[in-house]
Structures are given as structure tokens and as C-alpha cells.
Short mmCIF file of C-alpha atoms in Angstrom, two decimals:
data_model
loop_
_atom_site.label_atom_id
_atom_site.label_comp_id
_atom_site.label_asym_id
_atom_site.label_seq_id
_atom_site.Cartn_x
_atom_site.Cartn_y
_atom_site.Cartn_z
CA MET A 1 -61.27 -4.58 -73.16
CA ARG A 2 -58.67 -7.25 -73.21
CA TYR A 3 -56.04 -4.67 -73.22
CA LEU A 4 -57.22 -2.93 -69.88
CA ILE A 5 -57.28 -6.06 -68.29
CA PHE A 6 -53.69 -6.97 -69.24
CA ILE A 7 -52.94 -3.67 -67.73
CA VAL A 8 -54.74 -4.34 -64.43
CA PHE A 9 -53.24 -7.73 -64.29
CA LEU A 10 -49.46 -6.70 -64.48
CA GLY A 11 -50.18 -3.79 -62.15
CA SER A 12 -51.28 -6.25 -59.70
CA PHE A 13 -47.49 -7.15 -59.14
CA GLY A 14 -46.45 -3.58 -59.40
CA CYS A 15 -48.73 -3.03 -56.00
CA CYS A 16 -47.31 -5.82 -54.25
CA ASN A 17 -44.87 -4.97 -51.62
CA PHE A 18 -41.81 -6.57 -52.76
CA VAL A 19 -38.94 -5.37 -54.40
CA ALA A 20 -35.75 -6.82 -55.94
CA ALA A 21 -32.79 -7.18 -53.72
CA LYS A 22 -30.76 -4.29 -54.97
CA ASP A 23 -27.78 -6.46 -54.71
CA ASP A 24 -28.93 -8.95 -56.80
CA LEU A 25 -29.37 -6.37 -59.91
CA ALA A 26 -26.44 -4.58 -58.96
CA VAL A 27 -25.16 -1.98 -61.84
CA SER A 28 -21.97 -2.18 -60.63
CA LYS A 29 -21.49 -5.55 -60.99
CA LEU A 30 -22.31 -4.89 -64.91
CA VAL A 31 -19.50 -1.99 -64.91
CA LEU A 32 -16.91 -2.95 -62.36
CA GLY A 33 -17.07 -6.88 -64.30
CA GLN A 34 -16.20 -5.15 -67.59
CA GLY A 35 -13.05 -3.26 -66.18
CA TYR A 36 -14.68 -0.22 -65.89
CA PRO A 37 -14.75 2.16 -62.69
CA PHE A 38 -18.10 2.59 -60.99
CA GLU A 39 -19.27 5.06 -58.47
CA GLU A 40 -22.52 6.04 -56.69
CA TYR A 41 -24.01 8.76 -55.19
CA GLU A 42 -27.53 10.05 -54.02
CA VAL A 43 -29.16 13.05 -54.88
CA VAL A 44 -32.25 14.54 -53.00
CA THR A 45 -35.04 16.65 -55.48
CA GLU A 46 -36.41 19.67 -53.69
CA ASP A 47 -39.81 17.42 -53.41
CA GLY A 48 -37.87 14.94 -51.17
CA TYR A 49 -36.97 12.26 -53.54
CA ILE A 50 -34.01 10.67 -53.54
CA LEU A 51 -32.23 9.58 -56.57
CA SER A 52 -29.17 7.08 -57.32
CA LEU A 53 -26.81 8.57 -59.76
CA HIS A 54 -24.19 5.70 -61.24
CA ARG A 55 -21.06 7.03 -62.91
CA ILE A 56 -18.06 5.78 -64.88
CA PRO A 57 -15.79 8.40 -64.81
CA TYR A 58 -13.14 7.56 -67.29
CA GLY A 59 -12.67 4.57 -70.08
CA LYS A 60 -10.27 1.51 -69.94
CA ASN A 61 -7.78 3.41 -72.04
CA ASN A 62 -8.02 7.00 -70.16
CA LYS A 63 -5.35 6.64 -67.83
CA GLY A 64 -8.06 7.73 -64.92
CA LYS A 65 -7.91 11.17 -66.82
CA ILE A 66 -11.65 12.17 -66.21
CA GLY A 67 -13.47 14.28 -69.40
CA ARG A 68 -16.01 16.39 -69.54
CA PRO A 69 -19.26 15.18 -67.76
CA VAL A 70 -22.28 13.76 -69.84
CA ILE A 71 -25.94 12.44 -68.74
CA VAL A 72 -26.86 9.49 -70.44
CA GLN A 73 -31.02 9.23 -69.45
CA HIS A 74 -33.11 6.11 -69.22
CA GLY A 75 -36.72 6.20 -70.66
CA VAL A 76 -39.82 4.59 -68.98
CA LEU A 77 -39.61 1.75 -67.42
CA ALA A 78 -36.02 1.29 -67.62
CA SER A 79 -32.81 1.92 -65.72
CA SER A 80 -29.27 3.08 -65.87
CA ALA A 81 -28.28 -0.92 -66.34
CA CYS A 82 -29.84 -0.29 -69.61
CA TRP A 83 -26.71 1.74 -70.88
CA VAL A 84 -23.99 -1.10 -69.56
CA LEU A 85 -25.77 -4.27 -70.46
CA SER A 86 -24.19 -4.75 -73.63
CA ARG A 87 -20.48 -5.56 -74.38
CA THR A 88 -18.44 -2.70 -73.92
CA ASP A 89 -18.16 -1.84 -77.86
CA GLN A 90 -22.03 -1.46 -77.88
CA GLY A 91 -22.99 -0.25 -74.45
CA LEU A 92 -23.32 3.52 -74.58
CA GLY A 93 -22.12 3.93 -71.21
CA PHE A 94 -19.01 2.22 -71.96
CA ILE A 95 -18.55 3.66 -75.28
CA MET A 96 -18.98 7.30 -73.89
CA ALA A 97 -16.36 6.46 -71.32
CA ASP A 98 -13.91 5.00 -73.83
CA HIS A 99 -14.21 8.11 -75.73
CA GLY A 100 -12.81 10.43 -72.94
CA TYR A 101 -16.12 11.49 -71.44
CA ASP A 102 -17.12 11.37 -67.71
CA VAL A 103 -20.74 9.30 -67.83
CA TRP A 104 -23.35 9.68 -65.28
CA MET A 105 -26.42 7.71 -65.62
CA PRO A 106 -29.20 8.78 -63.57
CA ASN A 107 -32.06 6.56 -62.33
CA ASN A 108 -35.95 8.38 -62.48
CA ARG A 109 -37.87 8.32 -59.12
CA GLY A 110 -39.73 5.21 -58.64
CA ASN A 111 -37.67 2.70 -60.05
CA THR A 112 -35.22 -0.27 -58.77
CA TYR A 113 -32.84 1.63 -57.71
CA SER A 114 -34.74 4.87 -56.99
CA LEU A 115 -37.30 4.05 -54.38
CA LYS A 116 -36.43 6.44 -51.18
CA HIS A 117 -37.73 9.40 -49.98
CA THR A 118 -36.94 11.97 -47.36
CA SER A 119 -40.38 11.12 -45.31
CA LEU A 120 -42.49 8.50 -47.66
CA ASN A 121 -42.05 4.81 -48.04
CA PRO A 122 -43.07 3.44 -51.18
CA ASN A 123 -44.27 0.31 -49.61
CA ASN A 124 -46.25 1.91 -46.77
CA PRO A 125 -50.01 1.31 -47.34
CA LEU A 126 -50.43 5.21 -46.05
CA ASP A 127 -47.68 6.66 -48.14
CA LYS A 128 -47.90 4.92 -51.62
CA GLN A 129 -51.07 7.05 -53.29
CA GLU A 130 -48.58 10.21 -52.36
CA TYR A 131 -45.19 8.67 -53.25
CA TRP A 132 -46.18 7.58 -56.74
CA ASP A 133 -48.19 11.00 -57.43
CA PHE A 134 -45.92 11.62 -60.66
CA SER A 135 -45.47 11.75 -64.35
CA PHE A 136 -42.43 12.59 -66.41
CA HIS A 137 -43.48 16.25 -65.51
CA GLU A 138 -41.81 15.89 -62.36
CA MET A 139 -38.80 14.24 -62.95
CA GLY A 140 -38.50 16.79 -65.55
CA TYR A 141 -39.29 19.59 -63.17
CA TYR A 142 -37.70 18.21 -60.12
CA ASP A 143 -35.39 15.38 -60.73
CA GLN A 144 -33.33 16.47 -63.89
CA PRO A 145 -32.18 20.38 -62.47
CA ALA A 146 -31.13 18.14 -59.28
CA ILE A 147 -28.82 15.95 -61.00
CA ILE A 148 -27.62 18.54 -63.22
CA ASP A 149 -26.77 20.98 -60.36
CA PHE A 150 -25.05 18.01 -58.25
CA ILE A 151 -23.13 17.09 -61.65
CA LEU A 152 -21.97 20.33 -62.11
CA ASN A 153 -20.52 20.99 -58.49
CA LYS A 154 -19.19 17.42 -58.21
CA THR A 155 -17.00 18.00 -61.48
CA ASN A 156 -16.15 21.75 -61.41
CA HIS A 157 -17.82 22.34 -64.89
CA GLU A 158 -20.30 24.82 -65.98
CA LYS A 159 -21.79 23.20 -68.82
CA LEU A 160 -22.51 19.33 -69.75
CA PHE A 161 -23.57 17.23 -72.49
CA TYR A 162 -26.95 15.40 -72.07
CA ILE A 163 -28.10 12.01 -74.25
CA GLY A 164 -31.71 10.99 -73.39
CA HIS A 165 -34.04 8.01 -74.78
CA SER A 166 -37.44 7.89 -74.83
CA GLN A 167 -38.96 9.66 -72.08
CA GLY A 168 -35.07 10.61 -71.35
CA THR A 169 -36.03 13.36 -73.81
CA THR A 170 -39.32 14.13 -72.91
CA GLN A 171 -38.44 15.14 -69.18
CA PHE A 172 -35.27 16.98 -71.12
CA PHE A 173 -38.35 19.32 -72.90
CA ALA A 174 -40.51 19.49 -69.84
CA LEU A 175 -37.38 20.98 -67.92
CA MET A 176 -35.94 23.38 -70.52
CA SER A 177 -39.63 24.60 -71.22
CA THR A 178 -40.73 25.27 -67.31
CA ARG A 179 -37.46 26.16 -66.17
CA PRO A 180 -35.75 27.81 -68.93
CA GLU A 181 -32.50 28.97 -67.04
CA TYR A 182 -30.99 25.44 -67.28
CA ASN A 183 -30.62 25.94 -70.84
CA GLU A 184 -27.28 27.44 -70.23
CA LYS A 185 -25.93 24.35 -68.47
CA VAL A 186 -26.01 22.20 -71.41
CA ILE A 187 -23.90 22.23 -74.29
CA HIS A 188 -26.01 20.06 -76.64
CA MET A 189 -28.65 17.13 -76.48
CA SER A 190 -28.64 14.26 -78.13
CA ALA A 191 -32.30 12.67 -78.40
CA LEU A 192 -32.95 9.25 -78.98
CA ALA A 193 -35.74 8.41 -80.19
CA PRO A 194 -37.54 11.84 -79.00
CA ILE A 195 -41.13 12.11 -77.61
CA ALA A 196 -43.36 14.77 -77.39
CA PHE A 197 -46.06 14.13 -79.38
CA LEU A 198 -47.59 10.71 -79.68
CA ASP A 199 -49.83 11.24 -82.29
CA HIS A 200 -48.61 8.62 -85.04
CA THR A 201 -47.28 5.90 -82.27
CA ARG A 202 -48.52 2.44 -84.05
CA GLY A 203 -49.08 -1.08 -82.53
CA THR A 204 -49.91 -2.29 -78.88
CA LEU A 205 -48.94 0.65 -77.56
CA ARG A 206 -51.26 2.83 -79.85
CA ALA A 207 -54.11 0.59 -78.82
CA LEU A 208 -53.39 0.91 -75.34
CA THR A 209 -53.45 4.79 -75.77
CA PHE A 210 -57.23 4.87 -76.01
CA PHE A 211 -58.12 3.15 -72.43
CA ALA A 212 -56.33 5.98 -70.67
CA ASN A 213 -59.04 7.48 -68.93
CA TYR A 214 -60.28 3.67 -67.97
CA ILE A 215 -56.93 2.85 -66.60
CA VAL A 216 -57.07 5.81 -64.28
CA LYS A 217 -60.56 4.75 -62.84
CA VAL A 218 -59.25 1.29 -62.87
CA ALA A 219 -56.18 1.86 -61.15
CA ARG A 220 -57.98 4.37 -58.55
CA PHE A 221 -60.58 1.53 -57.86
CA PHE A 222 -57.89 -1.33 -57.37
CA ASN A 223 -55.51 1.00 -55.46
CA ILE A 224 -52.82 0.52 -57.97
CA TYR A 225 -50.45 3.48 -58.14
CA ASN A 226 -47.18 1.72 -59.83
CA VAL A 227 -46.59 -0.64 -62.22
CA LEU A 228 -43.81 -3.27 -63.16
CA SER A 229 -41.72 -2.72 -60.49
CA SER A 230 -38.85 -5.28 -60.25
CA SER A 231 -40.01 -7.75 -57.85
CA PRO A 232 -39.86 -11.66 -57.13
CA TRP A 233 -43.27 -12.18 -59.23
CA ILE A 234 -42.53 -10.25 -62.04
CA ARG A 235 -38.81 -12.24 -61.95
CA ARG A 236 -40.40 -14.99 -62.26
CA ILE A 237 -42.84 -14.88 -65.08
CA GLU A 238 -39.87 -13.61 -67.11
CA ASN A 239 -37.59 -16.36 -66.36
CA ILE A 240 -40.73 -18.63 -67.28
CA PHE A 241 -41.60 -16.75 -70.79
CA CYS A 242 -38.00 -15.42 -71.70
CA LYS A 243 -35.55 -17.87 -70.27
CA THR A 244 -36.95 -21.74 -69.42
CA LEU A 245 -39.68 -22.01 -72.37
CA PRO A 246 -39.16 -23.97 -75.37
CA MET A 247 -38.03 -21.28 -77.96
CA SER A 248 -38.54 -18.85 -74.98
CA ASP A 249 -35.97 -16.10 -76.71
CA ILE A 250 -38.27 -16.07 -79.49
CA ILE A 251 -41.49 -15.32 -77.50
CA CYS A 252 -39.42 -12.28 -75.87
CA GLU A 253 -38.49 -11.23 -79.22
CA ASN A 254 -41.46 -11.35 -80.63
CA ILE A 255 -43.00 -9.14 -77.44
CA LEU A 256 -40.33 -6.58 -77.70
CA PHE A 257 -41.32 -6.04 -81.76
CA LEU A 258 -44.43 -5.70 -80.97
CA ILE A 259 -44.01 -2.79 -78.78
CA ALA A 260 -40.97 -1.23 -80.66
CA GLY A 261 -41.02 -2.38 -83.96
CA PHE A 262 -39.87 -5.21 -86.03
CA ASP A 263 -36.47 -5.31 -86.19
CA ALA A 264 -34.91 -9.32 -86.69
CA GLN A 265 -31.47 -8.60 -88.29
CA ASN A 266 -30.36 -5.70 -85.59
CA VAL A 267 -31.87 -7.59 -82.57
CA ASN A 268 -28.80 -9.21 -80.00
CA LYS A 269 -30.96 -12.43 -78.98
CA THR A 270 -28.12 -13.36 -76.37
CA LEU A 271 -28.96 -10.09 -74.72
CA ILE A 272 -32.35 -10.80 -74.23
CA PRO A 273 -32.24 -12.82 -70.94
CA ILE A 274 -29.96 -9.95 -69.44
CA ILE A 275 -32.89 -7.43 -70.54
CA THR A 276 -35.20 -9.02 -68.96
CA THR A 277 -33.48 -9.23 -65.69
CA TYR A 278 -33.05 -5.59 -65.43
CA THR A 279 -36.39 -4.49 -67.01
CA PRO A 280 -39.03 -3.49 -66.37
CA ALA A 281 -37.65 -1.30 -63.61
CA GLY A 282 -41.10 0.16 -62.62
CA ALA A 283 -42.82 3.31 -63.54
CA SER A 284 -46.15 4.99 -61.83
CA THR A 285 -49.51 4.57 -63.43
CA LYS A 286 -49.60 8.51 -63.78
CA GLN A 287 -46.44 8.41 -66.23
CA LEU A 288 -48.02 5.92 -68.52
CA VAL A 289 -51.30 7.59 -68.50
CA HIS A 290 -49.59 11.05 -68.94
CA PHE A 291 -48.63 9.09 -72.26
CA GLY A 292 -51.53 7.87 -72.90
CA GLN A 293 -52.69 11.27 -72.70
CA LEU A 294 -50.44 13.00 -75.06
CA ALA A 295 -51.31 10.67 -77.78
CA ASN A 296 -54.52 12.00 -77.46
CA ASN A 297 -54.01 15.85 -77.14
CA GLY A 298 -54.35 16.64 -80.61
CA GLN A 299 -50.75 17.51 -81.38
CA ARG A 300 -50.25 19.52 -78.44
CA PHE A 301 -47.61 18.83 -75.88
CA LEU A 302 -49.27 19.47 -72.49
CA GLN A 303 -48.79 19.21 -68.90
CA TYR A 304 -50.99 15.95 -66.90
CA ASN A 305 -54.95 16.41 -67.54
CA TYR A 306 -56.51 16.16 -64.21
CA GLY A 307 -59.85 17.08 -65.40
CA TRP A 308 -61.75 20.32 -65.26
CA TYR A 309 -62.24 20.70 -61.27
CA LYS A 310 -59.06 19.55 -60.13
CA ASN A 311 -57.35 21.40 -63.18
CA MET A 312 -58.55 24.73 -61.70
CA ILE A 313 -56.38 23.41 -58.58
CA HIS A 314 -53.20 22.86 -60.00
CA TYR A 315 -53.00 25.17 -63.13
CA ARG A 316 -56.17 27.67 -62.38
CA GLN A 317 -56.89 26.91 -65.56
CA PRO A 318 -59.61 24.53 -66.85
CA THR A 319 -57.25 22.82 -69.52
CA PRO A 320 -53.24 22.00 -68.47
CA PRO A 321 -51.00 24.14 -70.04
CA PRO A 322 -48.79 23.54 -73.09
CA TYR A 323 -44.99 22.97 -72.19
CA ASP A 324 -43.48 25.80 -74.73
CA LEU A 325 -41.00 24.27 -76.72
CA SER A 326 -39.49 27.67 -77.94
CA LEU A 327 -37.81 28.29 -74.73
CA VAL A 328 -35.85 25.29 -75.36
CA THR A 329 -32.98 26.67 -76.75
CA THR A 330 -30.17 24.24 -76.12
CA PRO A 331 -28.85 22.84 -79.14
CA ILE A 332 -30.36 19.41 -80.00
CA THR A 333 -29.90 17.24 -82.46
CA LEU A 334 -33.23 14.79 -83.13
CA HIS A 335 -31.87 11.05 -83.64
CA TYR A 336 -34.98 9.09 -85.13
CA SER A 337 -35.93 6.42 -87.44
CA HIS A 338 -38.84 4.61 -90.20
CA ASN A 339 -39.67 1.83 -87.87
CA ASP A 340 -40.05 3.09 -84.36
CA TRP A 341 -43.43 2.37 -83.62
CA VAL A 342 -43.24 4.94 -80.73
CA SER A 343 -41.55 7.88 -81.82
CA GLY A 344 -43.54 8.16 -85.00
CA VAL A 345 -41.09 10.36 -87.71
CA ASN A 346 -44.24 12.45 -88.38
CA ASP A 347 -44.08 13.68 -84.72
CA VAL A 348 -40.25 13.61 -84.59
CA GLN A 349 -40.77 16.33 -87.67
CA LYS A 350 -43.21 18.23 -85.78
CA LEU A 351 -41.06 18.72 -82.92
CA TYR A 352 -38.31 19.76 -84.83
CA SER A 353 -40.36 22.51 -86.18
CA SER A 354 -41.41 23.62 -82.66
CA LEU A 355 -37.66 23.44 -81.44
CA PRO A 356 -35.64 26.59 -82.11
CA ASN A 357 -32.57 25.26 -82.40
CA ALA A 358 -32.61 21.57 -83.50
CA GLU A 359 -31.23 19.30 -86.18
CA GLY A 360 -32.79 16.00 -87.44
CA LYS A 361 -30.65 12.86 -88.19
CA LEU A 362 -32.56 9.69 -89.68
CA VAL A 363 -30.92 6.63 -88.52
CA PRO A 364 -29.69 5.57 -91.83
CA PHE A 365 -31.28 1.79 -91.74
CA TYR A 366 -35.25 1.71 -92.10
CA TYR A 367 -35.94 -1.70 -89.96
CA PHE A 368 -34.33 0.32 -86.63
CA ASN A 369 -36.48 0.13 -83.97
CA HIS A 370 -37.20 1.74 -80.66
CA LEU A 371 -35.23 -0.25 -78.56
CA ASP A 372 -32.54 -0.44 -81.44
CA PHE A 373 -31.68 2.68 -80.02
CA MET A 374 -30.00 1.02 -76.79
CA TRP A 375 -29.93 -2.41 -78.10
CA ALA A 376 -29.09 -3.29 -81.50
CA LYS A 377 -25.81 -5.05 -82.72
CA ASP A 378 -25.06 -2.18 -85.17
CA ALA A 379 -26.12 0.51 -82.64
CA TRP A 380 -22.42 1.94 -83.21
CA LYS A 381 -22.36 2.05 -87.07
CA LEU A 382 -25.67 3.34 -87.59
CA LEU A 383 -25.98 5.46 -84.57
CA TYR A 384 -23.35 5.98 -82.10
CA LYS A 385 -20.45 7.09 -84.23
CA PRO A 386 -22.60 9.71 -86.39
CA MET A 387 -23.56 10.97 -82.75
CA LEU A 388 -20.75 11.38 -81.17
CA GLU A 389 -19.09 13.17 -84.28
CA ILE A 390 -21.55 15.83 -83.81
CA ILE A 391 -20.90 15.82 -79.87
CA GLN A 392 -17.40 16.36 -80.52
CA ARG A 393 -18.09 19.59 -82.91
CA TYR A 394 -19.03 21.44 -79.37
#
């Protein structure tokens, strides 16, 4: 019960009508401040969500030459900022640009930078329930195709590369299994800490998955539709616990370890105050519940379960349909690690066996955890360099 109370407490901040000033958290400052070019676009999805799309068209030493496009997709509760928080030799957005790629960093619906809609206002009590009625399924089915088509039209390319972390892989698998024609538009997909199955999730998140059904009921009772959106309240709490209290860096470091897995050797302590400034970036309660369902689906990758009656309305069958991973024909490399408490080794191996055109790549450091895929001090040596070598084969 204590976990449920914790979620409700956090959710209460997300339901408030406060949104951090976009200028205060501008990704452009992170990119331009390092001497890189930066562009921002808006993409409108079929169902009316307006997504913010950030671009680094070329690196410092490329003399304005724009290479092949690559999508670098963030995970749950994150944003495009997570790829450019680190130094230029550690942040994946900078690294890809410096290696000749045209880097596109989308923001999922509902995060700090993508809170617009053609007809709905997420802060209007009359619109909130409808606006936040999405999970990673809608991100895969609506957002990713809109983003891919926009980039290809803008760059005059026929295909692009895709790199996703965590939920950024889940929504890719959802897209390619429900709209398989998009496989032809992706040259290669690099899946960092991939998620389709969550049967072997460990630690705090594993405990929380057992309360998925209760979270739905509590969220409905309190009219909580989104959680951990960037707001003055959340930022004040982060400032107290991660920046001003004695040993605050250790407190926040251990909170991260409880979620992702312990890795004191690779954590970049100087990044923690920056990370907690830009994350969490918000999510819908339905998103988190859908992940909770994945952990309790009996090793099945299923669409959102509304319950027997609503499933009949949505799917015309009593149970949610599975995502058919055999339709995901894009060449994929699954990058995974032993110490990832979210994306377990056994779950990645099951995913590997379900995909028709995949290879596995184990990170050669036992303690590498779920968040190290974005922020580890040795991410270049352990992950990004081998990943680039694979990408460059295509």
C-alpha cells in the first residue's frame, strides 16, 4: 500500500495546472551553448497532437554538411534533453552529429515540450481526460509515423536510422507490428535497453507493477490523468532533495539506483543536478499502467487492457490483441546489460527470439544499468562506439 500512496502523492503534482516555463528548460540552450546548430519543428499527428521535434543537423567539424537522418528517441518520463545533457563527447545527440549524422530528437506527446493539441488543452478540466488518454501504443501508431514522414519529406531521404531507449524501443515495436509498411523506411534500428516484455523487471519498479490495477482505480477516483509533469512544485522538490540538502547528490544518486540498478562506477555525479532539472518530463497514467500490464501479461506483448467490456468495444474481443513481432522486419541490434533492472536479460532474449531480423549486443560491463545507456561516464567506450560501428555497416 505504501507504493500506491507514493504514486498518488506524485500524481497529485502532475494533475495541477502548472507547467514549467519552456524557456527555462529550453533544449536550444543546451545545444547552442556547446557550439552546435539547433532547429525546432512541430509535427501534427493524425489524432491532433502537436509534437516538438529538435534537430542537430550537423556537428562542429562537418562544415555544414548534412548527413543521413537518424531519430534518437527518448524513453518514458524523459525528453529530447536527455541526449544533450552531457559533455559533447558523452551526449549521444552530439556524438551522432559529430559522426556525420543529421540528428532528430522527438518529444513524445504529453512531455514538457509536446503539450499542444489542435483542439484539446491539457490544463483545461474539460479536456484533460481526453487529452491524456494515451499510452505508448498511440506514440507508436500515431506519433512515430508522423515524425518519420516529416523527417523524410524535410530531408529528401527515402530511409533513416532509428535509435531508441527503453520506451523509445517499445513504441517502435508497436509501430512496426501495427503499421508494417514503415519497416521499409528505416535502415537499421538500435534498441538501447529494449522493452517489449517485463517479466523479469527487478527492484522498486517490479514492486510497483503489482499495483497496476489499483493505480487505475485510484487515478480515476482522484481524476489523475498525468504524473510527474514538469512543474514549479516538482522542480522545488528536486531542488531540495538533489541540490541543497547535505549529501543531496548521494540521495538522488541512490534514488536512481533503486530504479535502474546499482552502478557507482559509471554514474556521473556532476550530471545529477542537470538530470533532475530536465527530468521527469511527464507521462500519462495510462502509459505507466500499460507498462504495469506488460509485467503481468504472462510473457505476452499486448495492447492496452481496458477490461473485458471495454475490450469488446475497442478490439471486438474480450482480450487485447498481441503485437505481432514477426512483422518487425527492420534490421535491429538489441543492446542490453546484465545489471539493467528494467530491461532484464531474459526478457531481451525472449524479444530477440521473437524478432525475425535481430542481433544481440551485450554491454561488456556487468554493472551497466538502465540509465547508463544515456548518461554513463564510459558510455562512449562501452556502448556508443560499438553501436556506431554496427550502424556504419549500413
